[in-house]
PDB file of C-alpha atoms in Angstrom:
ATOM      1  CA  UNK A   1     120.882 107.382 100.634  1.00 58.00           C
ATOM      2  CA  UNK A   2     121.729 109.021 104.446  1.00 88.00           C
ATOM      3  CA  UNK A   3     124.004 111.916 102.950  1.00 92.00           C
ATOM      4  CA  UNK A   4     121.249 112.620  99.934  1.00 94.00           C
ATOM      5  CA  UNK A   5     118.256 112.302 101.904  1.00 91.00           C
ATOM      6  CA  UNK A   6     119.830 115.101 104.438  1.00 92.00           C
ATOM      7  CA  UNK A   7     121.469 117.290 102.905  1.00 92.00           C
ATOM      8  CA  UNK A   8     121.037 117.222  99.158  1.00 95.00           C
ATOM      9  CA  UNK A   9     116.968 116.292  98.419  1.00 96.00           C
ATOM     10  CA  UNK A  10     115.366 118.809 100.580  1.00 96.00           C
ATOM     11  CA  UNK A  11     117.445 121.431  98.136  1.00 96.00           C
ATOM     12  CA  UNK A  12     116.282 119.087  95.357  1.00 95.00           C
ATOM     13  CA  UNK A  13     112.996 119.153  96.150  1.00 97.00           C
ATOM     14  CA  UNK A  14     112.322 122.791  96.735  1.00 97.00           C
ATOM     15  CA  UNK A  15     113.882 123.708  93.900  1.00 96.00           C
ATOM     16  CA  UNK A  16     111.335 121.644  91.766  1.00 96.00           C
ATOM     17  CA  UNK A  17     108.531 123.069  93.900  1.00 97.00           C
ATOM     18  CA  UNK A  18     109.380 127.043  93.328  1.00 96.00           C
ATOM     19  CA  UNK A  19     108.850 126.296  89.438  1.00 96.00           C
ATOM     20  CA  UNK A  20     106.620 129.107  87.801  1.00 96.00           C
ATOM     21  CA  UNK A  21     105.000 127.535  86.178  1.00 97.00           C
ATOM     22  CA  UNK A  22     103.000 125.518  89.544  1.00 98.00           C
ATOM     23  CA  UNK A  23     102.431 129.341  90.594  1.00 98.00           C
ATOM     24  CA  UNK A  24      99.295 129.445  89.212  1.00 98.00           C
ATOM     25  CA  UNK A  25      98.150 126.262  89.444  1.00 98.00           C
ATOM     26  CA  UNK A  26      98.478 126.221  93.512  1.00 98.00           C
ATOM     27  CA  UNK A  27      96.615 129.502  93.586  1.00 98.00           C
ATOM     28  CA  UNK A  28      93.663 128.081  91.621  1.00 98.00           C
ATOM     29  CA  UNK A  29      93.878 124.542  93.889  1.00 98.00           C
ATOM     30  CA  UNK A  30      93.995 126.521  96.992  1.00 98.00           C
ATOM     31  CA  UNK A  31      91.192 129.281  96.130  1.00 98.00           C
ATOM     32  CA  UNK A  32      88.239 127.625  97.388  1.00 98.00           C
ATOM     33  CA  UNK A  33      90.358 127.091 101.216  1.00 98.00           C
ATOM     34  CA  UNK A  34      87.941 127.354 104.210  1.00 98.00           C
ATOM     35  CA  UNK A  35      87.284 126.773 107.838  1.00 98.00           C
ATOM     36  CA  UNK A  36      89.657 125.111 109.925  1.00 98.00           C
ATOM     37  CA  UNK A  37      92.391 123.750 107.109  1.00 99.00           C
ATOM     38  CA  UNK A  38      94.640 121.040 107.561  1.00 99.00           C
ATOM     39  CA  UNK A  39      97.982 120.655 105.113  1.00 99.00           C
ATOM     40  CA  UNK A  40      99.332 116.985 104.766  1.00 98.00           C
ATOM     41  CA  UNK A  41     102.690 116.693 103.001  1.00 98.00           C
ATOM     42  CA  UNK A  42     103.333 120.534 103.925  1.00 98.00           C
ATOM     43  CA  UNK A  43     107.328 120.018 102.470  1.00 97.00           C
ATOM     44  CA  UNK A  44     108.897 122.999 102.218  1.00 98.00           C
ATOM     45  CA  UNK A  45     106.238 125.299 102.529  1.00 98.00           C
ATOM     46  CA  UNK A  46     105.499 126.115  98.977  1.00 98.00           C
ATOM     47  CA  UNK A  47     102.358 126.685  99.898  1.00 98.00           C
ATOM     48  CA  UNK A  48     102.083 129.394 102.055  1.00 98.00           C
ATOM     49  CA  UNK A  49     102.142 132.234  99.736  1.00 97.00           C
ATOM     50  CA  UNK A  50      99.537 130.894  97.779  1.00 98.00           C
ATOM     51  CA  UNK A  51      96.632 130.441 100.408  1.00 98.00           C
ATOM     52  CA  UNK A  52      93.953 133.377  99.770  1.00 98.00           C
ATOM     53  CA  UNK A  53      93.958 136.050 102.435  1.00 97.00           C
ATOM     54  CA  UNK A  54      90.664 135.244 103.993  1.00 97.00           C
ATOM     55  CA  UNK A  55      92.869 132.171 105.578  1.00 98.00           C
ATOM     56  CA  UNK A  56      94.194 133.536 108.503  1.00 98.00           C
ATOM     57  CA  UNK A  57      95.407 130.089 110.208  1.00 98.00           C
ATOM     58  CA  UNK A  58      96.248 126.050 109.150  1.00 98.00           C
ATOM     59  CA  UNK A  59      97.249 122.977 110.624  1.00 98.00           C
ATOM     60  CA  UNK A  60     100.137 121.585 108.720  1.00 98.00           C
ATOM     61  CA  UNK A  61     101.785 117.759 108.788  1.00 98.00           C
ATOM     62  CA  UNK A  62     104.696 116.445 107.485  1.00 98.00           C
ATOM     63  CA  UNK A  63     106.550 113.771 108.818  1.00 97.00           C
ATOM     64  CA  UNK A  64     110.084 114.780 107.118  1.00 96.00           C
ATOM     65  CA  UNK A  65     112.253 116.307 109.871  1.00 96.00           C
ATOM     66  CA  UNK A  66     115.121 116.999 106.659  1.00 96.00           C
ATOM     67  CA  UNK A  67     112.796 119.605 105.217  1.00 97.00           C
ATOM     68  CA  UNK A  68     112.426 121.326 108.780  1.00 97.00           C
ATOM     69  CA  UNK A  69     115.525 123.886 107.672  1.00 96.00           C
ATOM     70  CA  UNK A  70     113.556 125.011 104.526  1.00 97.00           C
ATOM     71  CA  UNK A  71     109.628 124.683 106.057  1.00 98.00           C
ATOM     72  CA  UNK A  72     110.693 126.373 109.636  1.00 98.00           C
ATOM     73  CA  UNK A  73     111.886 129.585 108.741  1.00 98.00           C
ATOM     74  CA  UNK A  74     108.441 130.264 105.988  1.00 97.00           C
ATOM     75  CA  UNK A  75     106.268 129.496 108.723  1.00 98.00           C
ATOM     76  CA  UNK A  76     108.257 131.553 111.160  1.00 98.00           C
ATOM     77  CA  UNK A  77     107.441 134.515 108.002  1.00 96.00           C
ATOM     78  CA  UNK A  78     104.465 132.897 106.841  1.00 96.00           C
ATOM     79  CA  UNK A  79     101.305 135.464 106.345  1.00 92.00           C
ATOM     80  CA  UNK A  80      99.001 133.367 108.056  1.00 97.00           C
ATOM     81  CA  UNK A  81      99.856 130.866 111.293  1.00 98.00           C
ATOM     82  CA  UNK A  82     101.216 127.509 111.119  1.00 98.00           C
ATOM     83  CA  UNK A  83      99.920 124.890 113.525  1.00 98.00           C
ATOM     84  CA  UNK A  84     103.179 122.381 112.413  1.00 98.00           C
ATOM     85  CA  UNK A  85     102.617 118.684 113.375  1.00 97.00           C
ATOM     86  CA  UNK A  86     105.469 116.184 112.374  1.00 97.00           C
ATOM     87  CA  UNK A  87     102.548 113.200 111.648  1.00 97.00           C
ATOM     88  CA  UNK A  88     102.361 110.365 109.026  1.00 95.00           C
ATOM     89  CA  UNK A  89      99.089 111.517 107.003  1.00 97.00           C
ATOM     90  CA  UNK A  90      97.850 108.075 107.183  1.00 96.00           C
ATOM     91  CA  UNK A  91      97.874 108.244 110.826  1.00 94.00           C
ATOM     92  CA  UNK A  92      96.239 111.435 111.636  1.00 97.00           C
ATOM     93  CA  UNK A  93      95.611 112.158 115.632  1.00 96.00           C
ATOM     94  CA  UNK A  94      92.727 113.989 114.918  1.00 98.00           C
ATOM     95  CA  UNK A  95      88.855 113.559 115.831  1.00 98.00           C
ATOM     96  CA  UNK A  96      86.550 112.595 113.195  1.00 98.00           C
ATOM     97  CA  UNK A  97      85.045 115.824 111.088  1.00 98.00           C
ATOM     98  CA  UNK A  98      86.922 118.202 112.234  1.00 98.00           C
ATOM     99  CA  UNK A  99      88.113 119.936 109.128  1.00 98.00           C
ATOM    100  CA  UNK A 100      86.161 121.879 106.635  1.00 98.00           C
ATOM    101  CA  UNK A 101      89.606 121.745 103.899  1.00 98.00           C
ATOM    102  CA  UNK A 102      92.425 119.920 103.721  1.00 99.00           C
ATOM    103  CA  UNK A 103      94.929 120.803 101.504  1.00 99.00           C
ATOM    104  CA  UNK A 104      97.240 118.005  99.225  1.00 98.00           C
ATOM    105  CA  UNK A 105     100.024 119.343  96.720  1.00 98.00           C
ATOM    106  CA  UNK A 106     102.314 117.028  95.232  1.00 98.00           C
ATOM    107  CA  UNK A 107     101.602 114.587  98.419  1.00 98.00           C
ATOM    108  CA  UNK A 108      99.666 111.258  97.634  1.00 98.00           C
ATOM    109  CA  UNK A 109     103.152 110.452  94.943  1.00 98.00           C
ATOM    110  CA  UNK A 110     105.202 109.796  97.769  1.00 97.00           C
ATOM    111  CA  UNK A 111     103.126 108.814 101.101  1.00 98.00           C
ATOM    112  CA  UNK A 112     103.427 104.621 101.130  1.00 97.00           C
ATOM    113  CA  UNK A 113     100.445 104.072 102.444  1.00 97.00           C
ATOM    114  CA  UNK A 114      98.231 106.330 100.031  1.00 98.00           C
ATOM    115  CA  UNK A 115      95.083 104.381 100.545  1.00 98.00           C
ATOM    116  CA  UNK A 116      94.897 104.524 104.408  1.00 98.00           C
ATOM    117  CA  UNK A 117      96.143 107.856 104.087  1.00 98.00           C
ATOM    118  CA  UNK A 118      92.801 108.972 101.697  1.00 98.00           C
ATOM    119  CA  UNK A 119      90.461 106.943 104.255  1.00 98.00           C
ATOM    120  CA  UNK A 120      91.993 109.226 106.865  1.00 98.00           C
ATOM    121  CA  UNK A 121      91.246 111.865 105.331  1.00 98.00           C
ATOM    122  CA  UNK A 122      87.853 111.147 104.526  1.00 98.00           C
ATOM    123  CA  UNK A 123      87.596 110.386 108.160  1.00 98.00           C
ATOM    124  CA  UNK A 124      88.527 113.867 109.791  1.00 98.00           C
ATOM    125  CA  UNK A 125      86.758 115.504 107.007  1.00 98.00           C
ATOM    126  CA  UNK A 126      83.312 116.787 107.920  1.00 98.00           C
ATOM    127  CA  UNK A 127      80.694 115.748 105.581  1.00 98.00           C
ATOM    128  CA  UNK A 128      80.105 118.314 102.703  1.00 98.00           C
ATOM    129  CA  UNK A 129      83.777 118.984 103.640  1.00 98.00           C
ATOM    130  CA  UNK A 130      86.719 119.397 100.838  1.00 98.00           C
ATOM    131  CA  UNK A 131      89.905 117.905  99.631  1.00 98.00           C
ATOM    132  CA  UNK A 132      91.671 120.107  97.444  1.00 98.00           C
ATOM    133  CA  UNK A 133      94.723 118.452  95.299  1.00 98.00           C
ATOM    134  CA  UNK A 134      97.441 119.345  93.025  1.00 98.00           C
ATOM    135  CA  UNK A 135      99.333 115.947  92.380  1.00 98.00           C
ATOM    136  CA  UNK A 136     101.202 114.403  89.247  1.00 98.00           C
ATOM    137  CA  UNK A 137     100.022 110.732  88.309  1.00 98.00           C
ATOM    138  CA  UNK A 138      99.695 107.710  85.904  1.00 98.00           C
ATOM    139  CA  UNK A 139      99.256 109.732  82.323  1.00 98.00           C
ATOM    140  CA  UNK A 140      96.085 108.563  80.223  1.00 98.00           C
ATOM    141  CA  UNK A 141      98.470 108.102  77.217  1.00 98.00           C
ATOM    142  CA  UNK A 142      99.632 104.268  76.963  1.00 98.00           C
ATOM    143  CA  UNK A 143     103.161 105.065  75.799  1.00 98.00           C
ATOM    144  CA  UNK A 144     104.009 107.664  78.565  1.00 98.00           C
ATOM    145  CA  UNK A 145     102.474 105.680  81.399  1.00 98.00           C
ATOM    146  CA  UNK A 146     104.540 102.761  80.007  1.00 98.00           C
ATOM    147  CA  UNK A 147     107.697 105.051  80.627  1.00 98.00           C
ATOM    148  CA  UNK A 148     106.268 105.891  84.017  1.00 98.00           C
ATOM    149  CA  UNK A 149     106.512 101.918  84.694  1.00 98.00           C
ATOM    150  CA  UNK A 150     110.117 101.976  83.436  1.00 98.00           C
ATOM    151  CA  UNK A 151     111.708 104.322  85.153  1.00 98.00           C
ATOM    152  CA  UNK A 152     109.504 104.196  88.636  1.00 98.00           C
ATOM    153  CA  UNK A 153     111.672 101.929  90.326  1.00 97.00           C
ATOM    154  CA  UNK A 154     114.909 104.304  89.424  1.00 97.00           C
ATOM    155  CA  UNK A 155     112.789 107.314  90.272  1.00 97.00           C
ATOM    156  CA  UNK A 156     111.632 106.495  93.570  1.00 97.00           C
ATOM    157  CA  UNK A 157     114.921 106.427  95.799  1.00 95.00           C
ATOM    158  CA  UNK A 158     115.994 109.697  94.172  1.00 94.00           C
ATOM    159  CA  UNK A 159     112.508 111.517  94.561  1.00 96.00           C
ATOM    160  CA  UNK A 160     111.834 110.856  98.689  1.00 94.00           C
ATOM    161  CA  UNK A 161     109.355 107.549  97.763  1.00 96.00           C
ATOM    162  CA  UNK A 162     107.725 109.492  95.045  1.00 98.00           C
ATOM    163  CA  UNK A 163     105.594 107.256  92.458  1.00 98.00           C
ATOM    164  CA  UNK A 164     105.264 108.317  88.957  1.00 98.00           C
ATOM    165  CA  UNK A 165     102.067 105.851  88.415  1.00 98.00           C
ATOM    166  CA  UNK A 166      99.045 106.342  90.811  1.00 98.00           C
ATOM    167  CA  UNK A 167      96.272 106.859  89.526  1.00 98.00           C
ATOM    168  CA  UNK A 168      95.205 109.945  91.215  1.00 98.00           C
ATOM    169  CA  UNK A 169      91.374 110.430  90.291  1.00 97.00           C
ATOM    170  CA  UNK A 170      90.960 106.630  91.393  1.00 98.00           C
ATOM    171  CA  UNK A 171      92.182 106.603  94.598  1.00 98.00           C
ATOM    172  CA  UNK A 172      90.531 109.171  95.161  1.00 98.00           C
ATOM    173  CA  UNK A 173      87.181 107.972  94.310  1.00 98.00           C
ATOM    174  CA  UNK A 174      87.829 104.775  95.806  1.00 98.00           C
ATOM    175  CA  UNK A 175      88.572 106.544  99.390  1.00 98.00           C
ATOM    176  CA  UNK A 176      84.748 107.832  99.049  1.00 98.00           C
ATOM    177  CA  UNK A 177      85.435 111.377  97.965  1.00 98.00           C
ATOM    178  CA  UNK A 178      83.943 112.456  94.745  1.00 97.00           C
ATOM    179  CA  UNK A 179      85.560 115.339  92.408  1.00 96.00           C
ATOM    180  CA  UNK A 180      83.257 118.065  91.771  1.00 92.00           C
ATOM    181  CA  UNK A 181      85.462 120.097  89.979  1.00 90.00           C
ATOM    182  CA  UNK A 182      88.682 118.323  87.879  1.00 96.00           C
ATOM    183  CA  UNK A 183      91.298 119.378  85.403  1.00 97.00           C
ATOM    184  CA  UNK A 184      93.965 116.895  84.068  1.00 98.00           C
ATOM    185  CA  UNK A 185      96.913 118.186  81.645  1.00 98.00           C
ATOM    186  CA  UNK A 186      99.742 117.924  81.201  1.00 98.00           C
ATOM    187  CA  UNK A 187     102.159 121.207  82.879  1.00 98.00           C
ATOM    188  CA  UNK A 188     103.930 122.833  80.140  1.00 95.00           C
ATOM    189  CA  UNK A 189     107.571 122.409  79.579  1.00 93.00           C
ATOM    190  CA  UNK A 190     107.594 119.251  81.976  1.00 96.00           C
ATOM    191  CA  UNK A 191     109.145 116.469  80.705  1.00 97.00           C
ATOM    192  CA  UNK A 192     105.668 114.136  80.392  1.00 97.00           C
ATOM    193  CA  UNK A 193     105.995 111.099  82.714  1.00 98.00           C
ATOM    194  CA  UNK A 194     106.633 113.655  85.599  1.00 98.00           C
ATOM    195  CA  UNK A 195     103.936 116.456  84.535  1.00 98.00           C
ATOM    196  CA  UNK A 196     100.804 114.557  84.022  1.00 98.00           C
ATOM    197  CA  UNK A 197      98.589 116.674  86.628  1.00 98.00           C
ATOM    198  CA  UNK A 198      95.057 116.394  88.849  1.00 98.00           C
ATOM    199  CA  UNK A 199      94.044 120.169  89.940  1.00 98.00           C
ATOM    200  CA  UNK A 200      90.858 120.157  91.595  1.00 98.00           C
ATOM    201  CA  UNK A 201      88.296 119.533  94.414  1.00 98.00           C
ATOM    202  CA  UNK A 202      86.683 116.033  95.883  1.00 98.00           C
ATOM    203  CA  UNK A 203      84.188 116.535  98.481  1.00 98.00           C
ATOM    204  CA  UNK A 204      83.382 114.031 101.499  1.00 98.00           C
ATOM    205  CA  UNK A 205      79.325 113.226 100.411  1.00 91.00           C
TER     206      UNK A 205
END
C-alpha cells in the first residue's frame, strides 16, 4: 500500500472531495465559523474556499504528510491564513477552551481513534463553543448499512482508514456535545453506502 498511499490516494482523494455536489453543503457546514477556528483532518484543503469572509485566519491539523503537495500550495493561495500543524486530532497540543469553532469535514470516517479524538475536542472547545461537521456514516436503512458492513473491510485500505459504519450523531453525543442544528440525507447521485451524510452543528454545553 507504500506506492498507493504516496502517490496515487492523495489524487484519489481530492478528486472525490472537489465533487459539486459537497459545494454547497461545506458552505452551509462552515457558515456559522467564528473566533479562533481550528480544522482537524484539513486533507487537501477543500475547505478553504468555502469559509465565509468574516474568517480571516484558522489553525489547521492533519497528520498526512502525502497530502502536503495538494494542501501546501492552497494555503500558500488560500484567502484567509493557515496556521498548518501536522497533529493526530486525538492528540491535540492545545490548552483547554481555547477555540470558539472547530471545523470536521469528511474526518471522524478515517481517524482510528474517533472517540479520544471527540473527547479532545470537547476538551479545547470553550464551553458554549461549536463543532461543525460534514461526515458520511452508518445509513438508518437496514439493507444499506448491511452493505456498509460488507464491504468496510475492502473499503478501508483503499480509502486512507476510512469507515463506512460510524455512527456519526452517536459519537458525537456520547463525546458530550449536543447537535443543535442536524440534517441527515443521503447526497444525490452517491452511490448510498458512501453518501449517507451528518451536516450540522454540536455545541460543547
Amino acid at each position: 500500500m507504500g506506492f498507493y498511499h504516496h502517490y496515487i490516494f492523495p489524487r484519489v482523494l481530492d478528486l472525490a472531495m472537489s465533487s459539486p455536489m459537497l459545494h454547497e453543503p461545506r458552505d452551509r457546514t462552515l457558515a456559522p465559523a467564528r473566533g479562533r477556528i481550528l480544522e482537524i483532518g484539513f486533507g487537501t484543503g477543500r475547505n478553504l474556499t468555502h469559509y465565509p469572509p468574516t474568517v480571516k485566519r484558522i489553525e489547521a491539523i492533519d497528520p498526512d504528510l502525502d497530502l502536503d503537495r495538494l494542501s501546501l500550495p492552497r494555503i500558500a493561495k488560500a484567502p484567509i491564513a493557515v496556521d498548518f500543524h501536522h497533529l493526530d486530532a486525538a492528540h491535540l497540543p492545545f490548552e483547554d477552551a481555547r477555540f470558539h469553532t472547530v471545523v470536521s469535514t469528511f474526518t471522524l470516517c478515517s481517524i482510528p481513534d474517533v472517540v479520544h479524538a471527540l473527547a479532545e475536542v470537547r476538551r479545547v472547545l470553550k464551553p458554549g463553543g461549536q463543532l461543525l461537521f460534514l461526515e458520511h456514516g452508518r445509513a438508518p436503512d437496514p439493507a444499506v448499512a448491511r452493505w456498509q458492513d460488507r464491504l468496510n473491510g475492502a473499503w478501508m485500505p483503499l480509502a486512507g482508514g476510512c469507515h463506512l459504519n460510524r455512527p456519526v450523531r452517536r459519537l458525537i453525543e456520547d463525546a458530550g456535545l449536543a447537535p443543535r442544528a442536524l440534517q441527515q440525507y443521503y447526497l444525490a447521485r452517491t452511490p448510498r453506502f458512501v453518501g449517507f451524510l451528518s451536516e450540522g452543528v454540536a455545541v460543547r454545553e
